[in-house]
């Protein structure tokens, strides 16, 4: 089992940057594929980015491609989401999620594929 805690959210102007962190408990962090999701008011939770347990493969939603970067540090039991060129439409609660994966370069992008979730961190981008 793994517990996840997000941090780094806040209020930023359009065009600005934020770096979200996801700290995980447990000694098997490297066994989990990770994902970042977001949920805006009145909308469904959506995948933003995902990374394999090896860190060798990653996925980005079209809406964030070229602006966001997902990474992980297995030695520090942590994952990150670097968000640049933020837009008002990026405003949402951002969640870190983890799931065991069979292959080292696998990742998942659907909420139903993830077993563990953090509590979320609010990101607000003002225009």
Short mmCIF file of N, CA and C in Angstrom, two decimals:
data_model
loop_
_atom_site.label_atom_id
_atom_site.label_comp_id
_atom_site.label_asym_id
_atom_site.label_seq_id
_atom_site.Cartn_x
_atom_site.Cartn_y
_atom_site.Cartn_z
N UNK A 1 0.84 -1.18 0.00
CA UNK A 1 0.00 0.00 0.00
C UNK A 1 0.88 1.24 0.00
N UNK A 2 0.38 2.33 -0.56
CA UNK A 2 1.14 3.57 -0.63
C UNK A 2 0.21 4.73 -0.31
N UNK A 3 0.73 5.69 0.40
CA UNK A 3 0.00 6.93 0.69
C UNK A 3 0.67 8.07 -0.04
N UNK A 4 -0.14 8.95 -0.61
CA UNK A 4 0.35 10.04 -1.45
C UNK A 4 -0.07 11.38 -0.89
N UNK A 5 0.85 12.34 -0.90
CA UNK A 5 0.56 13.69 -0.42
C UNK A 5 1.08 14.68 -1.45
N UNK A 6 0.16 15.48 -2.02
CA UNK A 6 0.54 16.49 -2.98
C UNK A 6 0.84 17.81 -2.29
N UNK A 7 1.68 18.60 -2.94
CA UNK A 7 1.97 19.95 -2.46
C UNK A 7 2.41 20.78 -3.64
N UNK A 8 2.46 22.10 -3.43
CA UNK A 8 2.97 22.99 -4.46
C UNK A 8 1.93 23.78 -5.21
N UNK A 9 0.66 23.52 -4.93
CA UNK A 9 -0.37 24.29 -5.60
C UNK A 9 -0.40 25.73 -5.10
N UNK A 10 -1.21 26.54 -5.78
CA UNK A 10 -1.33 27.94 -5.36
C UNK A 10 -1.97 28.77 -6.42
N UNK A 11 -1.87 30.08 -6.24
CA UNK A 11 -2.42 31.06 -7.16
C UNK A 11 -1.29 31.64 -7.99
N UNK A 12 -1.47 31.64 -9.30
CA UNK A 12 -0.44 32.16 -10.20
C UNK A 12 -1.11 32.89 -11.35
N UNK A 13 -0.45 33.86 -11.90
CA UNK A 13 -0.98 34.57 -13.06
C UNK A 13 -0.76 33.75 -14.32
N UNK A 14 -1.60 34.00 -15.30
CA UNK A 14 -1.45 33.34 -16.59
C UNK A 14 -0.04 33.58 -17.13
N UNK A 15 0.53 32.50 -17.67
CA UNK A 15 1.90 32.58 -18.16
C UNK A 15 2.94 32.16 -17.14
N UNK A 16 2.53 32.04 -15.90
CA UNK A 16 3.44 31.67 -14.83
C UNK A 16 3.66 30.18 -14.74
N UNK A 17 4.42 29.79 -13.71
CA UNK A 17 4.79 28.39 -13.53
C UNK A 17 4.54 27.95 -12.10
N UNK A 18 4.29 26.66 -11.96
CA UNK A 18 4.21 26.01 -10.65
C UNK A 18 4.82 24.63 -10.78
N UNK A 19 5.34 24.15 -9.66
CA UNK A 19 5.85 22.78 -9.63
C UNK A 19 5.13 22.02 -8.52
N UNK A 20 4.36 21.03 -8.91
CA UNK A 20 3.67 20.19 -7.94
C UNK A 20 4.55 19.02 -7.55
N UNK A 21 4.46 18.65 -6.30
CA UNK A 21 5.19 17.49 -5.79
C UNK A 21 4.22 16.48 -5.23
N UNK A 22 4.60 15.22 -5.32
CA UNK A 22 3.81 14.12 -4.77
C UNK A 22 4.77 13.25 -3.95
N UNK A 23 4.59 13.27 -2.65
CA UNK A 23 5.44 12.47 -1.76
C UNK A 23 4.71 11.18 -1.40
N UNK A 24 5.40 10.08 -1.54
CA UNK A 24 4.79 8.77 -1.30
C UNK A 24 5.43 8.07 -0.12
N UNK A 25 4.61 7.36 0.61
CA UNK A 25 5.12 6.53 1.71
C UNK A 25 5.38 5.13 1.17
N UNK A 26 6.05 4.31 1.97
CA UNK A 26 6.26 2.93 1.55
C UNK A 26 7.61 2.70 0.90
N UNK A 27 8.02 1.44 0.87
CA UNK A 27 9.33 1.10 0.36
C UNK A 27 9.31 0.54 -1.04
N UNK A 28 8.12 0.51 -1.67
CA UNK A 28 8.01 -0.07 -3.00
C UNK A 28 7.56 0.95 -4.02
N UNK A 29 7.93 2.19 -3.81
CA UNK A 29 7.51 3.28 -4.70
C UNK A 29 7.87 2.97 -6.15
N UNK A 30 9.00 2.37 -6.37
CA UNK A 30 9.44 2.10 -7.74
C UNK A 30 8.61 1.02 -8.43
N UNK A 31 7.69 0.39 -7.70
CA UNK A 31 6.80 -0.62 -8.29
C UNK A 31 5.55 -0.01 -8.89
N UNK A 32 5.36 1.29 -8.70
CA UNK A 32 4.11 1.94 -9.08
C UNK A 32 4.27 2.88 -10.27
N UNK A 33 3.36 2.73 -11.22
CA UNK A 33 3.20 3.77 -12.21
C UNK A 33 2.45 4.92 -11.57
N UNK A 34 2.71 6.13 -12.02
CA UNK A 34 2.14 7.32 -11.41
C UNK A 34 1.40 8.16 -12.43
N UNK A 35 0.41 8.87 -11.94
CA UNK A 35 -0.32 9.77 -12.81
C UNK A 35 -0.69 11.04 -12.10
N UNK A 36 -0.81 12.11 -12.85
CA UNK A 36 -1.37 13.36 -12.36
C UNK A 36 -2.70 13.57 -13.06
N UNK A 37 -3.71 13.87 -12.28
CA UNK A 37 -5.05 14.15 -12.78
C UNK A 37 -5.49 15.51 -12.27
N UNK A 38 -6.52 16.06 -12.88
CA UNK A 38 -7.09 17.31 -12.39
C UNK A 38 -8.59 17.28 -12.54
N UNK A 39 -9.22 18.05 -11.68
CA UNK A 39 -10.67 18.14 -11.72
C UNK A 39 -11.08 19.58 -11.46
N UNK A 40 -11.72 20.17 -12.45
CA UNK A 40 -12.25 21.52 -12.33
C UNK A 40 -13.70 21.45 -11.85
N UNK A 41 -14.21 22.51 -11.25
CA UNK A 41 -15.60 22.49 -10.76
C UNK A 41 -16.59 22.13 -11.86
N UNK A 42 -17.44 21.17 -11.58
CA UNK A 42 -18.47 20.77 -12.53
C UNK A 42 -17.99 19.88 -13.66
N UNK A 43 -16.72 19.49 -13.60
CA UNK A 43 -16.17 18.65 -14.67
C UNK A 43 -15.66 17.33 -14.11
N UNK A 44 -15.51 16.37 -15.00
CA UNK A 44 -14.98 15.08 -14.59
C UNK A 44 -13.47 15.17 -14.37
N UNK A 45 -12.97 14.26 -13.55
CA UNK A 45 -11.53 14.19 -13.34
C UNK A 45 -10.88 13.69 -14.63
N UNK A 46 -9.80 14.36 -15.03
CA UNK A 46 -9.15 14.02 -16.28
C UNK A 46 -7.65 13.79 -16.09
N UNK A 47 -7.11 12.95 -16.93
CA UNK A 47 -5.68 12.68 -16.88
C UNK A 47 -4.92 13.86 -17.47
N UNK A 48 -3.85 14.23 -16.79
CA UNK A 48 -2.97 15.29 -17.26
C UNK A 48 -1.67 14.69 -17.79
N UNK A 49 -1.09 13.80 -17.00
CA UNK A 49 0.18 13.18 -17.38
C UNK A 49 0.34 11.89 -16.60
N UNK A 50 1.16 11.00 -17.14
CA UNK A 50 1.44 9.73 -16.47
C UNK A 50 2.88 9.33 -16.76
N UNK A 51 3.45 8.56 -15.85
CA UNK A 51 4.84 8.13 -16.03
C UNK A 51 4.98 6.70 -15.54
N UNK A 52 5.79 5.94 -16.25
CA UNK A 52 6.00 4.54 -15.89
C UNK A 52 6.84 4.43 -14.62
N UNK A 53 6.88 3.24 -14.05
CA UNK A 53 7.62 3.09 -12.80
C UNK A 53 9.12 3.24 -13.01
N UNK A 54 9.58 2.99 -14.22
CA UNK A 54 10.99 3.19 -14.51
C UNK A 54 11.31 4.64 -14.82
N UNK A 55 10.29 5.41 -15.14
CA UNK A 55 10.49 6.78 -15.57
C UNK A 55 10.82 6.90 -17.05
N UNK A 56 10.87 5.76 -17.73
CA UNK A 56 11.29 5.78 -19.12
C UNK A 56 10.21 6.11 -20.12
N UNK A 57 8.96 6.03 -19.68
CA UNK A 57 7.84 6.34 -20.57
C UNK A 57 6.91 7.33 -19.90
N UNK A 58 6.36 8.23 -20.69
CA UNK A 58 5.46 9.24 -20.14
C UNK A 58 4.37 9.57 -21.14
N UNK A 59 3.26 10.04 -20.61
CA UNK A 59 2.10 10.44 -21.40
C UNK A 59 1.70 11.85 -20.99
N UNK A 60 1.23 12.63 -21.98
CA UNK A 60 0.70 13.96 -21.70
C UNK A 60 -0.61 14.14 -22.45
N UNK A 61 -1.57 14.72 -21.78
CA UNK A 61 -2.79 15.11 -22.46
C UNK A 61 -2.45 16.19 -23.49
N UNK A 62 -3.20 16.22 -24.56
CA UNK A 62 -2.93 17.20 -25.62
C UNK A 62 -2.99 18.63 -25.09
N UNK A 63 -3.84 18.87 -24.11
CA UNK A 63 -4.03 20.22 -23.59
C UNK A 63 -2.82 20.75 -22.82
N UNK A 64 -1.92 19.86 -22.41
CA UNK A 64 -0.77 20.29 -21.62
C UNK A 64 0.56 19.96 -22.29
N UNK A 65 0.50 19.28 -23.41
CA UNK A 65 1.72 18.85 -24.09
C UNK A 65 2.57 20.05 -24.45
N UNK A 66 3.85 19.98 -24.14
CA UNK A 66 4.75 21.08 -24.41
C UNK A 66 4.82 22.12 -23.32
N UNK A 67 3.89 22.04 -22.35
CA UNK A 67 3.89 23.01 -21.24
C UNK A 67 4.17 22.33 -19.90
N UNK A 68 3.72 21.10 -19.73
CA UNK A 68 3.89 20.37 -18.47
C UNK A 68 4.92 19.26 -18.65
N UNK A 69 5.63 18.96 -17.57
CA UNK A 69 6.61 17.87 -17.57
C UNK A 69 6.42 17.05 -16.31
N UNK A 70 6.22 15.75 -16.48
CA UNK A 70 6.11 14.84 -15.34
C UNK A 70 7.47 14.17 -15.14
N UNK A 71 7.83 13.97 -13.88
CA UNK A 71 9.08 13.28 -13.57
C UNK A 71 8.92 12.57 -12.23
N UNK A 72 9.89 11.74 -11.92
CA UNK A 72 9.87 11.03 -10.65
C UNK A 72 11.30 10.78 -10.18
N UNK A 73 11.43 10.67 -8.88
CA UNK A 73 12.72 10.34 -8.26
C UNK A 73 12.44 9.17 -7.32
N UNK A 74 12.75 7.98 -7.76
CA UNK A 74 12.43 6.79 -6.96
C UNK A 74 13.25 6.73 -5.67
N UNK A 75 14.41 7.34 -5.68
CA UNK A 75 15.22 7.36 -4.45
C UNK A 75 14.59 8.23 -3.37
N UNK A 76 13.83 9.23 -3.81
CA UNK A 76 13.18 10.14 -2.87
C UNK A 76 11.69 9.84 -2.70
N UNK A 77 11.23 8.75 -3.32
CA UNK A 77 9.80 8.41 -3.24
C UNK A 77 8.92 9.60 -3.62
N UNK A 78 9.28 10.27 -4.69
CA UNK A 78 8.57 11.48 -5.07
C UNK A 78 8.32 11.55 -6.57
N UNK A 79 7.26 12.25 -6.91
CA UNK A 79 6.96 12.56 -8.30
C UNK A 79 6.67 14.04 -8.40
N UNK A 80 6.80 14.57 -9.60
CA UNK A 80 6.67 16.01 -9.80
C UNK A 80 5.89 16.29 -11.07
N UNK A 81 5.28 17.46 -11.07
CA UNK A 81 4.64 17.96 -12.29
C UNK A 81 5.06 19.42 -12.43
N UNK A 82 5.94 19.67 -13.37
CA UNK A 82 6.37 21.05 -13.66
C UNK A 82 5.39 21.63 -14.67
N UNK A 83 4.77 22.72 -14.28
CA UNK A 83 3.75 23.34 -15.12
C UNK A 83 4.20 24.74 -15.52
N UNK A 84 4.40 24.93 -16.80
CA UNK A 84 4.83 26.22 -17.34
C UNK A 84 3.75 26.80 -18.24
N UNK A 85 3.86 28.06 -18.53
CA UNK A 85 2.91 28.76 -19.42
C UNK A 85 1.47 28.45 -19.01
N UNK A 86 1.20 28.60 -17.75
CA UNK A 86 -0.12 28.24 -17.24
C UNK A 86 -1.22 29.14 -17.82
N UNK A 87 -2.37 28.53 -18.00
CA UNK A 87 -3.52 29.22 -18.56
C UNK A 87 -4.67 29.16 -17.55
N UNK A 88 -5.62 30.09 -17.64
CA UNK A 88 -6.77 30.03 -16.72
C UNK A 88 -7.50 28.69 -16.77
N UNK A 89 -7.52 28.06 -17.93
CA UNK A 89 -8.21 26.77 -18.06
C UNK A 89 -7.47 25.63 -17.37
N UNK A 90 -6.28 25.89 -16.87
CA UNK A 90 -5.56 24.89 -16.07
C UNK A 90 -6.03 24.89 -14.61
N UNK A 91 -6.86 25.84 -14.26
CA UNK A 91 -7.36 25.92 -12.89
C UNK A 91 -8.15 24.67 -12.53
N UNK A 92 -7.74 24.02 -11.44
CA UNK A 92 -8.38 22.77 -11.02
C UNK A 92 -7.71 22.29 -9.74
N UNK A 93 -8.29 21.26 -9.15
CA UNK A 93 -7.61 20.52 -8.09
C UNK A 93 -6.80 19.43 -8.78
N UNK A 94 -5.53 19.36 -8.45
CA UNK A 94 -4.64 18.39 -9.07
C UNK A 94 -4.37 17.25 -8.10
N UNK A 95 -4.48 16.03 -8.62
CA UNK A 95 -4.32 14.83 -7.82
C UNK A 95 -3.17 13.98 -8.35
N UNK A 96 -2.43 13.41 -7.43
CA UNK A 96 -1.43 12.41 -7.74
C UNK A 96 -2.05 11.04 -7.50
N UNK A 97 -1.74 10.06 -8.36
CA UNK A 97 -2.29 8.73 -8.21
C UNK A 97 -1.22 7.69 -8.53
N UNK A 98 -1.40 6.50 -7.94
CA UNK A 98 -0.41 5.44 -8.14
C UNK A 98 -1.10 4.10 -8.33
N UNK A 99 -0.46 3.26 -9.11
CA UNK A 99 -0.97 1.91 -9.31
C UNK A 99 0.21 0.99 -9.64
N UNK A 100 0.11 -0.24 -9.22
CA UNK A 100 1.15 -1.22 -9.58
C UNK A 100 1.03 -1.52 -11.07
N UNK A 101 2.16 -1.62 -11.72
CA UNK A 101 2.15 -1.96 -13.14
C UNK A 101 2.97 -3.22 -13.38
N UNK A 102 2.54 -3.96 -14.40
CA UNK A 102 3.20 -5.23 -14.69
C UNK A 102 4.56 -5.02 -15.34
N UNK A 103 4.61 -4.04 -16.23
CA UNK A 103 5.83 -3.80 -16.99
C UNK A 103 6.46 -2.48 -16.55
N UNK A 104 7.76 -2.41 -16.61
CA UNK A 104 8.47 -1.24 -16.11
C UNK A 104 8.19 0.01 -16.93
N UNK A 105 7.79 -0.14 -18.18
CA UNK A 105 7.54 1.01 -19.03
C UNK A 105 6.05 1.22 -19.31
N UNK A 106 5.20 0.62 -18.48
CA UNK A 106 3.76 0.82 -18.64
C UNK A 106 3.28 2.02 -17.86
N UNK A 107 2.23 2.66 -18.36
CA UNK A 107 1.56 3.71 -17.61
C UNK A 107 0.08 3.64 -17.96
N UNK A 108 -0.73 4.28 -17.14
CA UNK A 108 -2.17 4.28 -17.33
C UNK A 108 -2.70 5.70 -17.30
N UNK A 109 -3.81 5.91 -18.02
CA UNK A 109 -4.34 7.26 -18.10
C UNK A 109 -5.80 7.35 -17.68
N UNK A 110 -6.38 6.25 -17.26
CA UNK A 110 -7.78 6.26 -16.83
C UNK A 110 -7.86 6.22 -15.31
N UNK A 111 -8.81 6.96 -14.75
CA UNK A 111 -8.93 7.02 -13.29
C UNK A 111 -9.18 5.64 -12.71
N UNK A 112 -9.90 4.78 -13.40
CA UNK A 112 -10.26 3.47 -12.86
C UNK A 112 -9.05 2.54 -12.76
N UNK A 113 -7.96 2.90 -13.41
CA UNK A 113 -6.77 2.06 -13.37
C UNK A 113 -5.90 2.33 -12.15
N UNK A 114 -6.23 3.37 -11.39
CA UNK A 114 -5.40 3.76 -10.26
C UNK A 114 -6.04 3.34 -8.93
N UNK A 115 -5.21 2.82 -8.05
CA UNK A 115 -5.68 2.31 -6.77
C UNK A 115 -5.49 3.30 -5.62
N UNK A 116 -4.52 4.18 -5.73
CA UNK A 116 -4.18 5.07 -4.63
C UNK A 116 -4.18 6.51 -5.11
N UNK A 117 -4.75 7.37 -4.27
CA UNK A 117 -4.91 8.78 -4.62
C UNK A 117 -4.49 9.66 -3.46
N UNK A 118 -3.92 10.83 -3.82
CA UNK A 118 -3.67 11.83 -2.81
C UNK A 118 -4.92 12.66 -2.56
N UNK A 119 -4.79 13.64 -1.68
CA UNK A 119 -5.95 14.46 -1.30
C UNK A 119 -6.17 15.63 -2.25
N UNK A 120 -5.19 15.91 -3.09
CA UNK A 120 -5.33 16.98 -4.06
C UNK A 120 -4.73 18.29 -3.61
N UNK A 121 -4.33 19.10 -4.56
CA UNK A 121 -3.82 20.44 -4.29
C UNK A 121 -4.41 21.40 -5.31
N UNK A 122 -4.87 22.55 -4.83
CA UNK A 122 -5.57 23.51 -5.69
C UNK A 122 -4.56 24.33 -6.50
N UNK A 123 -4.83 24.43 -7.77
CA UNK A 123 -4.07 25.32 -8.67
C UNK A 123 -5.07 26.30 -9.27
N UNK A 124 -4.80 27.58 -9.09
CA UNK A 124 -5.65 28.62 -9.62
C UNK A 124 -4.81 29.55 -10.48
N UNK A 125 -5.23 29.71 -11.73
CA UNK A 125 -4.51 30.57 -12.67
C UNK A 125 -5.40 31.75 -13.01
N UNK A 126 -4.93 32.94 -12.68
CA UNK A 126 -5.72 34.13 -12.94
C UNK A 126 -5.35 34.73 -14.29
N UNK A 127 -6.33 35.35 -14.92
CA UNK A 127 -6.09 35.94 -16.24
C UNK A 127 -5.63 37.37 -16.15
#
